[in-house]
Short mmCIF file of C-alpha atoms and ligand atoms in Angstrom, two decimals:
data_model
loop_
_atom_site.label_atom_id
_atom_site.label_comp_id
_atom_site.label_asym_id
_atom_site.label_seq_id
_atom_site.Cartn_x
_atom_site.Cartn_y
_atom_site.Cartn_z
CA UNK N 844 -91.08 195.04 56.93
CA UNK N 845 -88.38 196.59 59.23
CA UNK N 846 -90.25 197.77 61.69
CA UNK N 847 -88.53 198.89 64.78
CA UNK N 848 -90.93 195.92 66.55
CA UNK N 849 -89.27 193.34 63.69
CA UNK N 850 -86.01 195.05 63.76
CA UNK N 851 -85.61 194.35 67.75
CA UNK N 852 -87.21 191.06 68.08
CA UNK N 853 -84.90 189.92 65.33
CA UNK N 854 -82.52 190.76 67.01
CA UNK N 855 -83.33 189.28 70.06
CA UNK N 856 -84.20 186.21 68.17
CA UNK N 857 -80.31 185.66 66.85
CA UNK N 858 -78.98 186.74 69.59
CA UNK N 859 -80.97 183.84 71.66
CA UNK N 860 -80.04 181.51 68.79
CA UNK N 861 -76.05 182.51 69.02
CA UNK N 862 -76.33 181.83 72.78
CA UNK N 863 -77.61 178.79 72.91
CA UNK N 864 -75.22 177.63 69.99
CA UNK N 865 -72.24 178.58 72.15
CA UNK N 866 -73.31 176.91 75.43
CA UNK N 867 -70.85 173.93 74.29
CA UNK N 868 -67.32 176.19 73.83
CA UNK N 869 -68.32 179.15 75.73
CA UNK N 870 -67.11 179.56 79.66
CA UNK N 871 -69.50 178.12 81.91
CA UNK N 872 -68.82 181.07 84.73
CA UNK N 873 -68.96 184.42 84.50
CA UNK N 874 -66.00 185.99 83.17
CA UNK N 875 -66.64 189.52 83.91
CA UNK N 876 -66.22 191.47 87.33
CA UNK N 877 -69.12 193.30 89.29
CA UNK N 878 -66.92 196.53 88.54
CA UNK N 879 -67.00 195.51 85.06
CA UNK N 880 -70.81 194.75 84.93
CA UNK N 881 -71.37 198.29 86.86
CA UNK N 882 -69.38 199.69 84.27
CA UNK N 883 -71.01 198.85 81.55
CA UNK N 884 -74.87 199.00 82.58
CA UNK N 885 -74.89 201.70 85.53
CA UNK N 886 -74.95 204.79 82.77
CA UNK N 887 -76.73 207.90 83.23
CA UNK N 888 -80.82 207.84 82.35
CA UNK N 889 -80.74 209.59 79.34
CA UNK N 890 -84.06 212.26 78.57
CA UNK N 891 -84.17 211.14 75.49
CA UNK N 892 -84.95 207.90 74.45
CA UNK N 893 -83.06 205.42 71.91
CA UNK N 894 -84.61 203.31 68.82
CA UNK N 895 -85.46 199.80 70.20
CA UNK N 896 -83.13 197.65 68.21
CA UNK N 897 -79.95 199.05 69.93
CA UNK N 898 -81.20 198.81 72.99
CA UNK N 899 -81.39 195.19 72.59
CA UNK N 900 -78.20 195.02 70.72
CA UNK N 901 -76.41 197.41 73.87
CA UNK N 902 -78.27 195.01 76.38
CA UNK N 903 -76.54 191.74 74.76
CA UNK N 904 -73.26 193.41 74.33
CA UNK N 905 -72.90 194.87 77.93
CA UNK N 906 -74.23 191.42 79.18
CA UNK N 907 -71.37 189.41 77.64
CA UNK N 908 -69.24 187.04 79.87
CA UNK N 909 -72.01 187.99 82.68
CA UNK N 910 -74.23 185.42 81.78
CA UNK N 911 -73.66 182.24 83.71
CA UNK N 912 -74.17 179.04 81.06
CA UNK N 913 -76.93 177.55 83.83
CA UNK N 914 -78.68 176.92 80.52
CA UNK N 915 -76.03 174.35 79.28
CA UNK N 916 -75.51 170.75 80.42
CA UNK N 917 -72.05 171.38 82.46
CA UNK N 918 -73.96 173.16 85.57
CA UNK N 919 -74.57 171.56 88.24
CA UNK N 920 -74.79 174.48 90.88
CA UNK N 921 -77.55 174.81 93.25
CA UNK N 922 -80.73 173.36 91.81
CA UNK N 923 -81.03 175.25 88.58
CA UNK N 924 -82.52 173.67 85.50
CA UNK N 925 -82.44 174.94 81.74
CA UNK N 926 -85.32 175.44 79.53
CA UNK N 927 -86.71 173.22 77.01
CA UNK N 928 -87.24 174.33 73.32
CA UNK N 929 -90.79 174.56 73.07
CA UNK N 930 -90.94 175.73 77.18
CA UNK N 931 -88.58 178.93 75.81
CA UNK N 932 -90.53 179.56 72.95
CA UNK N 933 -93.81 179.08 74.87
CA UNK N 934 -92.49 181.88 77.57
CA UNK N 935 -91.28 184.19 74.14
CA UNK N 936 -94.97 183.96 73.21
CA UNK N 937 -96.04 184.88 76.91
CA UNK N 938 -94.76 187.55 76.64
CA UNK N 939 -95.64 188.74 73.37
CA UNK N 940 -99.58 188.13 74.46
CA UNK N 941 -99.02 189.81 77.42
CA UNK N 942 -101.97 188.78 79.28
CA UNK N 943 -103.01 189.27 82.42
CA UNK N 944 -103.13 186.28 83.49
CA UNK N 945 -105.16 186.95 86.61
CA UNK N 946 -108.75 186.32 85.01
CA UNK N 947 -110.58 184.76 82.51
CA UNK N 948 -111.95 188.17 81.31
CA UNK N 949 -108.19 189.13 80.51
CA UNK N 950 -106.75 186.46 78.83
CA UNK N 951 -108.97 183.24 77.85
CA UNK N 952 -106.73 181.22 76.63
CA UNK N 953 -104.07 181.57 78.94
CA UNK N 954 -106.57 180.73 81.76
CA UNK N 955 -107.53 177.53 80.13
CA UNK N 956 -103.96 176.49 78.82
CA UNK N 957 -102.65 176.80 82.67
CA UNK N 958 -106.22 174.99 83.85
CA UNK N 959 -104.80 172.26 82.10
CA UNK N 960 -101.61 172.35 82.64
CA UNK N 961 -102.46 172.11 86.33
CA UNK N 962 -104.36 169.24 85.89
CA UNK N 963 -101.38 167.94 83.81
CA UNK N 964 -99.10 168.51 87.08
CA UNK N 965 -101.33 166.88 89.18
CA UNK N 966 -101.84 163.44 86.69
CA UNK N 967 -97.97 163.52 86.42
CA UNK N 968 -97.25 163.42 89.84
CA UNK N 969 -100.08 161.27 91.21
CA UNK N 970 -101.47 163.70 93.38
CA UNK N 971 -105.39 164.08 94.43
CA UNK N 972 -106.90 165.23 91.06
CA UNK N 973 -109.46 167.14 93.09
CA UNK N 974 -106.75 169.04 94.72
CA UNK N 975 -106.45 172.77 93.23
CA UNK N 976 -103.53 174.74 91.87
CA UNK N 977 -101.77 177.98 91.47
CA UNK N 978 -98.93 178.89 89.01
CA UNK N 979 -96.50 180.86 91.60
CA UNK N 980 -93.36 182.65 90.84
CA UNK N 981 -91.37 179.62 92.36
CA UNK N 982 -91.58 177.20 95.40
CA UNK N 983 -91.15 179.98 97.76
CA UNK N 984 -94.48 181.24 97.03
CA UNK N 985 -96.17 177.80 96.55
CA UNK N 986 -94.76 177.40 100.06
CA UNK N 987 -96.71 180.31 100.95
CA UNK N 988 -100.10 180.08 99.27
CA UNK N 989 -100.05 176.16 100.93
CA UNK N 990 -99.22 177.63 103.93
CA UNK N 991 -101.57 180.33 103.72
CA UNK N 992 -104.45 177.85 103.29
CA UNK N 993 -103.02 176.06 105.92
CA UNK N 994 -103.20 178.63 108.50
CA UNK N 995 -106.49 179.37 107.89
CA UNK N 996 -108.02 175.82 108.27
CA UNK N 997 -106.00 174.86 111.46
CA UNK N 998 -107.48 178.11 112.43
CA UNK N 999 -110.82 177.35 111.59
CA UNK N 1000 -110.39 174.36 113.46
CA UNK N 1001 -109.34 176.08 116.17
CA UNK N 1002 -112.66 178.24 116.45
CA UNK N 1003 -110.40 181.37 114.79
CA UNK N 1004 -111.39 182.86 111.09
CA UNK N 1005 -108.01 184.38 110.50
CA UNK N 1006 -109.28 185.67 106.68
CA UNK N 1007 -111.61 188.31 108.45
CA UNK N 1008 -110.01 188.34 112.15
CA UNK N 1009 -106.40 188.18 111.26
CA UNK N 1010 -103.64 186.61 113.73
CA UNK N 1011 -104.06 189.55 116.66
CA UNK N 1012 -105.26 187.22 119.53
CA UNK N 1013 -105.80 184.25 117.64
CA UNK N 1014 -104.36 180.83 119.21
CA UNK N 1015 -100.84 180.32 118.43
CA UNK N 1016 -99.92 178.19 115.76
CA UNK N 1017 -96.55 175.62 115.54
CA UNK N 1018 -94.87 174.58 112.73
CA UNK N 1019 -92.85 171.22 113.12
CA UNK N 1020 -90.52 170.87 110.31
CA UNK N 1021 -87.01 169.06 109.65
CA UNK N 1022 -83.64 170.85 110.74
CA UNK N 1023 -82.53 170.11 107.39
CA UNK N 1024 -85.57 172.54 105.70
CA UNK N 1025 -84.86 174.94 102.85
CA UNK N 1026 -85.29 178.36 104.68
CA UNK N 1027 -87.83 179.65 102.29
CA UNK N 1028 -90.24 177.63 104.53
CA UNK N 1029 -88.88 180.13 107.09
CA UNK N 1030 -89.86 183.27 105.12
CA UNK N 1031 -92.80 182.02 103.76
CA UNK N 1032 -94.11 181.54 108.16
CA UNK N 1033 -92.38 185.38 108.49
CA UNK N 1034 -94.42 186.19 105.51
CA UNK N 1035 -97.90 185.00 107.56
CA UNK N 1036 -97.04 186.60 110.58
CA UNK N 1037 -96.67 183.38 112.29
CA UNK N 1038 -92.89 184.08 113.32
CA UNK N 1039 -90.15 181.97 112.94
CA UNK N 1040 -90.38 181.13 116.60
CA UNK N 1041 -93.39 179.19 115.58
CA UNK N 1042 -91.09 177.24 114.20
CA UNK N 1043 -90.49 173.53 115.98
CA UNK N 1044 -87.32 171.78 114.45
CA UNK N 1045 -87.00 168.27 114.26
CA UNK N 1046 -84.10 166.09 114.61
CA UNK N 1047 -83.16 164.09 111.67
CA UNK N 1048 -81.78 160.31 111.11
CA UNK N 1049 -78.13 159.59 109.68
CA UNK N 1050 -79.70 159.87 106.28
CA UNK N 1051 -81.16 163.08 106.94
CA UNK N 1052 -84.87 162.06 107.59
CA UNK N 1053 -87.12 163.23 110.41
CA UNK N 1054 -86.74 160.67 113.32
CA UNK N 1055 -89.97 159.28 113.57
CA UNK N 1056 -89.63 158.95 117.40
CA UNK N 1057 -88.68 162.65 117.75
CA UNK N 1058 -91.40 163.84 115.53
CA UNK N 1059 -94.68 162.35 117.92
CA UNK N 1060 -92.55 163.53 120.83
CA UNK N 1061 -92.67 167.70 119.30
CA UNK N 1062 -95.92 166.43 118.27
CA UNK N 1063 -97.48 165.51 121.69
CA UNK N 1064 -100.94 164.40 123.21
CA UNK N 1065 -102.99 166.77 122.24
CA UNK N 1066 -101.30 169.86 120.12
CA UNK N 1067 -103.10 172.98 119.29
CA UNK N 1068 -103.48 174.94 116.00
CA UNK N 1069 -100.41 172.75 113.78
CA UNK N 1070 -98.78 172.92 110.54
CA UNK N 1071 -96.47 170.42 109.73
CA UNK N 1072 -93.79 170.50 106.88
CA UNK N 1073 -91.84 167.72 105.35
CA UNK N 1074 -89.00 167.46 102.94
CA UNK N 1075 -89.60 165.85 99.69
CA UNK N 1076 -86.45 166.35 99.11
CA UNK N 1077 -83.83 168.09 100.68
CA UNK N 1078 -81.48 170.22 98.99
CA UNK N 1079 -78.30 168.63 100.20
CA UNK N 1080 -78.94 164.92 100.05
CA UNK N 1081 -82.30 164.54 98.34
CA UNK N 1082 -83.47 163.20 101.45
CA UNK N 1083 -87.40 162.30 101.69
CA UNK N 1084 -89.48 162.31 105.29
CA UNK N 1085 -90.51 158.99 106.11
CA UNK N 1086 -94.24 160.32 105.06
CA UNK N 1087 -95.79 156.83 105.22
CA UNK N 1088 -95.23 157.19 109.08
CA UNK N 1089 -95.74 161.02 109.97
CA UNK N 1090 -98.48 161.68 107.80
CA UNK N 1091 -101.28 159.68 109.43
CA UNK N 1092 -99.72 160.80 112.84
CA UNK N 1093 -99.87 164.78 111.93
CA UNK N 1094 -103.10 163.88 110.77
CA UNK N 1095 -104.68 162.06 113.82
CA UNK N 1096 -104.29 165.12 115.76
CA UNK N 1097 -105.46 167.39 113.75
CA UNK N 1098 -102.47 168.99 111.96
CA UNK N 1099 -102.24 169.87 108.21
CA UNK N 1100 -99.14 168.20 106.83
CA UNK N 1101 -97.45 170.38 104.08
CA UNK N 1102 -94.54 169.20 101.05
CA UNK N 1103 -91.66 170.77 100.33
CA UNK N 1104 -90.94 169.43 97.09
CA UNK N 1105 -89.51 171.52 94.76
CA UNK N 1106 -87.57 169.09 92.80
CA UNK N 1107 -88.17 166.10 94.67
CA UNK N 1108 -91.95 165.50 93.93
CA UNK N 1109 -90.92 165.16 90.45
CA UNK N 1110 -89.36 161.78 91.48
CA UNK N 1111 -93.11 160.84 91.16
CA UNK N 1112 -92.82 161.50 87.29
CA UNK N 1113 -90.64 158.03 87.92
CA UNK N 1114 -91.88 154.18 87.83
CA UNK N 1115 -88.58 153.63 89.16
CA UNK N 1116 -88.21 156.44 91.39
CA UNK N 1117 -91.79 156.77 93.17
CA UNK N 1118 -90.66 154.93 95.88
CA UNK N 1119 -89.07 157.78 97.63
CA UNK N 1120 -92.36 159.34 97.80
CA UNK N 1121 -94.49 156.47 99.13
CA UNK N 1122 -97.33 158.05 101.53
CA UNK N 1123 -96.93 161.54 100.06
CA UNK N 1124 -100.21 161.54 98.44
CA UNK N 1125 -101.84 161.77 102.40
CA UNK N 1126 -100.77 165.24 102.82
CA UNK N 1127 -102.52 168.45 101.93
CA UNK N 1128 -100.61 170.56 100.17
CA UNK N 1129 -97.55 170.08 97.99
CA UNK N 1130 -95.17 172.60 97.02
CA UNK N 1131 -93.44 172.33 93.89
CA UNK N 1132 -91.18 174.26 90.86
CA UNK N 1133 -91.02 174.46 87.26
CA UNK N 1134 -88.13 175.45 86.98
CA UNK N 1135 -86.18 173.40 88.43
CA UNK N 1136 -86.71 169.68 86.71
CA UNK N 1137 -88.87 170.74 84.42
CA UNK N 1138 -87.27 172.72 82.82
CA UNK N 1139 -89.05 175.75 82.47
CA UNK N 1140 -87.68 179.19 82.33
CA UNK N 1141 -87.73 181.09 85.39
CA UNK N 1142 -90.15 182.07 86.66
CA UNK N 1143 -92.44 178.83 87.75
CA UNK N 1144 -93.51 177.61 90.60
CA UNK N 1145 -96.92 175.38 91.68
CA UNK N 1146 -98.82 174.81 94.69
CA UNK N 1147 -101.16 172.02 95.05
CA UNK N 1148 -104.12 171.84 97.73
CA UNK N 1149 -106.43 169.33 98.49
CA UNK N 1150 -108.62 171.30 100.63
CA UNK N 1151 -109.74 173.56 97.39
CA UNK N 1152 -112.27 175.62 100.23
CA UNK N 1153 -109.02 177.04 102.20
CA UNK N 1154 -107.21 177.26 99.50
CA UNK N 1155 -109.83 179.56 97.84
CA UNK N 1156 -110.85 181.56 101.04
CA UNK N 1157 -107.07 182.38 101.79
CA UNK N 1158 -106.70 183.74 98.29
CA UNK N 1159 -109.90 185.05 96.48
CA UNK N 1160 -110.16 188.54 96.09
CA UNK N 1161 -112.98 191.03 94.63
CA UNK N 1162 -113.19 193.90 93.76
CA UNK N 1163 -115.69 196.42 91.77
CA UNK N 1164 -114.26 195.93 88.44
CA UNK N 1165 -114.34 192.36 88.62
CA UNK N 1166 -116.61 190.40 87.52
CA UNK N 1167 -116.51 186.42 88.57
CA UNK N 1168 -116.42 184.23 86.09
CA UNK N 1169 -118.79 181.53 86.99
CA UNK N 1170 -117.75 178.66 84.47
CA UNK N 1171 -113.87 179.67 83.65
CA UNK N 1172 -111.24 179.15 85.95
CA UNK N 1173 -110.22 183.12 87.43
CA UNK N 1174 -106.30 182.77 88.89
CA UNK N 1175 -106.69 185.34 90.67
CA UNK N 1176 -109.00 183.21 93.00
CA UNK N 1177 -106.04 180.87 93.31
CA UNK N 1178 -102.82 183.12 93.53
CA UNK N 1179 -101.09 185.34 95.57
CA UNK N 1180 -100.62 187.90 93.25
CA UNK N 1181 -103.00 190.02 91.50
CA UNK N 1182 -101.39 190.77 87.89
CA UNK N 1183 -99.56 188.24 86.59
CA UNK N 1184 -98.05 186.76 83.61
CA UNK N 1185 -99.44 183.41 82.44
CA UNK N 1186 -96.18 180.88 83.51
CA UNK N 1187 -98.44 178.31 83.29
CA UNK N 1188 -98.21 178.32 79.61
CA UNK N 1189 -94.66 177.47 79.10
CA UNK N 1190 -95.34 174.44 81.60
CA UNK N 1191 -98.08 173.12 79.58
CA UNK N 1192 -96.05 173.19 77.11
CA UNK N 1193 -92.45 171.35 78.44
CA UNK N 1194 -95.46 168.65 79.16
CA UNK N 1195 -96.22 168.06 76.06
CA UNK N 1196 -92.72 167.94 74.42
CA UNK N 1197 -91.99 165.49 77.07
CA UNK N 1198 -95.05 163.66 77.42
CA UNK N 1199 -95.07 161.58 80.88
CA UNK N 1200 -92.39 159.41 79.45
CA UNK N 1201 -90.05 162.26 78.45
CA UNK N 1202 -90.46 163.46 82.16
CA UNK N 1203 -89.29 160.12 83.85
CA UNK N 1204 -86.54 159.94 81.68
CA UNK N 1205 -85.18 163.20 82.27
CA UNK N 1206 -85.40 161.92 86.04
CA UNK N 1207 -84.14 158.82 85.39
CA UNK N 1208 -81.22 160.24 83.57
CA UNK N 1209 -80.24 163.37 85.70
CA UNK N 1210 -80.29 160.62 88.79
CA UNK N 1211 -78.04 158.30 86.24
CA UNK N 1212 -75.91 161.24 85.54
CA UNK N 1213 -75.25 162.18 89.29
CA UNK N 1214 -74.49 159.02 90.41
CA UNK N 1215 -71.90 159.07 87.59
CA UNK N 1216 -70.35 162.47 88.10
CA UNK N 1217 -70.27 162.00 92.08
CA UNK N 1218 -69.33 158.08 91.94
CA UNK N 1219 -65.96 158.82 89.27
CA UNK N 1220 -64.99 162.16 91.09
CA UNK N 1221 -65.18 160.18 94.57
CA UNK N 1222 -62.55 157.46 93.19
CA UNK N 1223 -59.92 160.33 92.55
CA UNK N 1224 -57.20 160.67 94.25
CA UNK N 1225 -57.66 163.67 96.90
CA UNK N 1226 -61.57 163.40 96.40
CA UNK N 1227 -63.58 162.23 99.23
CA UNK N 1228 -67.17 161.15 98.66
CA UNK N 1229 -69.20 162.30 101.30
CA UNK N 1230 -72.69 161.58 99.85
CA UNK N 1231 -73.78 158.90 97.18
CA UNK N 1232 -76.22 159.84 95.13
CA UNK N 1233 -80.23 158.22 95.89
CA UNK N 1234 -81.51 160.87 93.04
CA UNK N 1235 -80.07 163.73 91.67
CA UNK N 1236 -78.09 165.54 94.70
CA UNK N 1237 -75.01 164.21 95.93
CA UNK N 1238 -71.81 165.52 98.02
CA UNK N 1239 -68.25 165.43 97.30
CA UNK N 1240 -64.98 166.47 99.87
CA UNK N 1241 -61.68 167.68 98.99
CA UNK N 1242 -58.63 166.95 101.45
CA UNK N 1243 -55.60 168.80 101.95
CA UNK N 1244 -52.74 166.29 101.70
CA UNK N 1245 -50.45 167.43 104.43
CA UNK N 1246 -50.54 164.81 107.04
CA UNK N 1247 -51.18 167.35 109.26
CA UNK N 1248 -54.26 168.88 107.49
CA UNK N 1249 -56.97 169.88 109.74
CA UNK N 1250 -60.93 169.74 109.03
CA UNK N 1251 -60.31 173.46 108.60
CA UNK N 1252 -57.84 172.64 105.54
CA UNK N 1253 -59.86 170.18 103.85
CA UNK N 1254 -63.19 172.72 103.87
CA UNK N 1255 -60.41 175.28 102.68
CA UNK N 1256 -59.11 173.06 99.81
CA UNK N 1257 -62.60 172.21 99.16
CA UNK N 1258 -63.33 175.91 98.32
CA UNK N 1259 -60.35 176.26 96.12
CA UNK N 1260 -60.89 173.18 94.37
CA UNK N 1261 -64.19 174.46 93.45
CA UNK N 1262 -63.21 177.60 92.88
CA UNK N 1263 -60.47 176.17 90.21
CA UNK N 1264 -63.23 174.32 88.80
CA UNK N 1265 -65.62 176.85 88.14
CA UNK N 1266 -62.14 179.35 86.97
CA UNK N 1267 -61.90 176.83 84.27
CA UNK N 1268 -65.25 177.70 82.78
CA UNK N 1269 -65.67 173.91 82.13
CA UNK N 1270 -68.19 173.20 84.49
CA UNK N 1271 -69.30 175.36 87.44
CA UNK N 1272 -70.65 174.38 90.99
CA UNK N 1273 -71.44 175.46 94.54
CA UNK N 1274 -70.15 174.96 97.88
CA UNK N 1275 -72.37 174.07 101.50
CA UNK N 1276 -72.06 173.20 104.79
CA UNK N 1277 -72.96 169.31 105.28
CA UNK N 1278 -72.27 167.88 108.78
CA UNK N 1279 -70.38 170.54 109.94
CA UNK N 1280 -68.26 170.47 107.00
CA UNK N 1281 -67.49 172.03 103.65
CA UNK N 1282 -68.54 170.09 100.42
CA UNK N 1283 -69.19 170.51 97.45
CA UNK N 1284 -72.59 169.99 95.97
CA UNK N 1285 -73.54 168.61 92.95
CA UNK N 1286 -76.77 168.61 91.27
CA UNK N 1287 -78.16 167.53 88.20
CA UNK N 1288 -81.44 168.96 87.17
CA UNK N 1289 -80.81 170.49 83.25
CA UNK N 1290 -82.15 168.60 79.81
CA UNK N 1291 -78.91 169.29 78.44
CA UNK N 1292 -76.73 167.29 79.90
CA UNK N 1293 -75.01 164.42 78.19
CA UNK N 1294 -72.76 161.47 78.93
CA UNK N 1295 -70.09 163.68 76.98
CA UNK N 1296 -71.02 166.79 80.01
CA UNK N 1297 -69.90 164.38 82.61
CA UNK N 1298 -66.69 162.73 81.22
CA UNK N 1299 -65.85 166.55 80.08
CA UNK N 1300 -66.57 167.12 83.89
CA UNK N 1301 -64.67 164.41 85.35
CA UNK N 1302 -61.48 164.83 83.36
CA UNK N 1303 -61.59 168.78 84.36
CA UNK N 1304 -61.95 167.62 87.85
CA UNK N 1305 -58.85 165.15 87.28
CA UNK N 1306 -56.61 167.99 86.05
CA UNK N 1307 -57.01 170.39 88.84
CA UNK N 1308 -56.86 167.61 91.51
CA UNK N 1309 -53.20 166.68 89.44
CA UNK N 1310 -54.40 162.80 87.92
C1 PLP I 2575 -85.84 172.11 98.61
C2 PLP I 2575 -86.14 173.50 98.15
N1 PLP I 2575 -87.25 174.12 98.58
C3 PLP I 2575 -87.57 175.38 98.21
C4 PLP I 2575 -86.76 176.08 97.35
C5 PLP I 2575 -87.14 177.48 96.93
O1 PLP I 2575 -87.55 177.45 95.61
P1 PLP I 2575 -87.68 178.77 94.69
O2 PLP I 2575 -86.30 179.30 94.57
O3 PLP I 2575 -88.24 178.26 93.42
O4 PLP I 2575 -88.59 179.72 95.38
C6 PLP I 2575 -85.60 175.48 96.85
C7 PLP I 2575 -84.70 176.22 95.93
O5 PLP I 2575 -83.59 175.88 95.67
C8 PLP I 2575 -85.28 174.14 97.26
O6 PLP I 2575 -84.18 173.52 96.79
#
């Protein structure tokens, strides 16, 4: 029956179908300008309203060449991943339960698919299985529901019950963390009202660790009320924290050590790869994503807590209407938010497409793939590899050729060499600042992506640099 439900759904449905068909021959970048985009969308708010279907079929129209192809195998741009068939077709079906997925009481089955699904996580990446868990929009707030637990146990250690007395005259609390950090660790400390001047950084080895030495001298004798955060990895240079060193250090004193590892903790999904992680499993809470290497549609993030008491006390909430459900798992005892769709469902399901095998060999291969792409680009002429891949991050340099070319002319040619890359709607990548200099950074996190993405790659990158 053509309903107008059925008639825009349909709709939707080919138009999802025709998208992901054209990923292969369709510009990787955007092709539209912001003007453009404004043009088309910014319209006046009509009083009348407008039969579903076209405004599905006016939403995919306006959106064309404004879509970036992040979902194809040719992107390697910040840390983006695609989404995996049954993962998008899980999230579809999110959203056509539309549960709350806050409580039991509101949605059953989502609260048991993403109890397992946790438990999944946590058998995947060999961490405490009596840790708890909360499905989070993305690592930024699994950084700060860990952290949130953690500032109310060093607290509690501290003689201080921040959940009822709140920070006002409580003792101060640091935070020693890596200068290499991602700086959502730095919002999610604004976000507790701990300050970024609570904020200790650490200095870092030549391959961008935390200097063991320099770490127990911010630690000190005898430290008060202290969080500690280490990179697993970082966003640059995949680099890991030694954690088999600082962990039982941070610990002896008192500290609660937290993981940033929002792709990097799925290098545990890896026989091969695990090693980067050795002594991570001491810590006591890990922050992680969804959709980033698993390849989940945005948006998924997880936080994992040993200490299920603080994690609890920091988040549980009541309220008249709610009744606790003594033998089901409530979220909303678990999560930040308070309404919430069930993102735990698509996750459950990308686990069991993959199955634990699947997932190390989409690590295994991305890592493969990286080491390819950065390793051939590196050899060509005008290319400079700055970083070799360990995992799925690496670096790569452009130089000016003028003998006379200053570090200020290679980071410019760097930018227009990407810039000509991504122009070519071939493949598409960003820029950062590494050492003091420009480079561009190249990561591989998406399902997609083939041995034929990265000789396509390569040869694009050949052409503009004139081989
Ligand atoms: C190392 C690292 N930590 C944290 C984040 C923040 O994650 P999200 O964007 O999912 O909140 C990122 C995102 O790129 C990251 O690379």
């Amino acid at each position: 029956m053509d309903t107008p439900q059925h008639l825009a759904l349909d709709l939707a449905v080919s138009a999802a179908k025709q998208w992901l068909d054209g990923l292969e021959d369709r510009p990787v970048s955007s092709t539209v300008s912001l003007e453009e985009l404004r043009s088309r969308f910014d319209r006046k708010l009509g009083h009348s309203g407008i039969p579903a279907d076209r405004v599905v079929r006016d939403l995919v129209e306006a959106s064309k060449g404004g879509i970036l192809g992040s979902a194809g195998g040719r992107f390697f741009a910040w840390v983006i991943g695609g989404s995996l068939p049954s993962a998008l077709a899980a999230d579809w079906l999110t959203s056509t339960w539309d549960q709350n997925a806050a409580l039991y009481a509101c949605g059953p089955a989502a609260s048991v698919i993403e109890e397992t699904a946790g438990e999944w996580i946590k058998e995947l990446l060999h961490l405490p299985r009596e840790a708890s868990f909360a499905f989070t929009t993305g690592c930024q707030l699994a950084h700060f529901t860990c952290l949130a637990s953690a500032r109310s146990a060093v607290l509690k250690r501290a003689g201080w019950d921040v959940n009822n007395d709140g920070l006002a005259g409580a003792p101060p609390i640091r935070v020693l963390t890596s200068e290499h950090r991602h700086a959502s660790v730095d919002r999610a400390v604004r976000y507790l009202g701990l300050g970024n001047r609570s904020l200790r950084s650490v200095a870092t080895d030549e391959l961008g660790r935390i200097r063991v030495d320099s770490f127990e001298e911010a630690l000190g004798g005898s430290p008060g009320p202290t969080i500690v955060v280490l990179d697993a990895a970082d966003l640059n240079i995949a680099a890991f924290d030694p954690f088999e060193e600082i962990i039982p250090l941070a610990k002896a004193t008192g500290a609660w050590v937290h993981i940033d590892g929002a792709f990097g903790l799925f290098a545990r999904a890896s026989e091969r790869l695990r090693g980067f992680t050795k002594g991570i499993d001491l810590a006591d809470s890990w922050a992680t994503d969804g959709h980033k290497w698993l390849n989940v549609p945005f948006d998924c993030g997880v936080a994992i807590i040993r200490d299920r008491e603080a994690h609890r006390e920091a988040m549980t909430i009541s309220a008249s209407y709610i009744s606790p459900e003594r033998q089901a798992r409530d979220q909303i005892d678990w999560n930040p938010e308070w309404s919430r769709r069930a993102r735990g469902i698509p996750v459950y399901a990308a686990l069991r497409e993959l199955g634990k095998d699947g997932v190390a060999d989409l690590v295994e291969r991305s890592t493969a793939f990286c080491k390819t792409l950065v390793g051939e680009i590196g050899k060509l002429p005008g290319a400079q590899l700055l970083w070799e891949p360990q995992l799925n991050q690496g670096l790569l340099r452009f130089l000016d050729p003028r003998p006379t070319a200053t570090e200020a002319d290679h980071d410019k040619k760097t930018e227009q060499v990407i810039a000509a890359i991504n122009a070519s709607g071939k493949a598409f990548f960003s820029p950062t600042v590494w050492q003091g200099k420009q480079a561009m950074r190249v990561s591989v996190v998406n399902w997609r992506t083939t041995d034929a993405d990265i000789r396509r790659t390569i040869e694009v990158v050949k052409k503009i640099l004139g081989g």
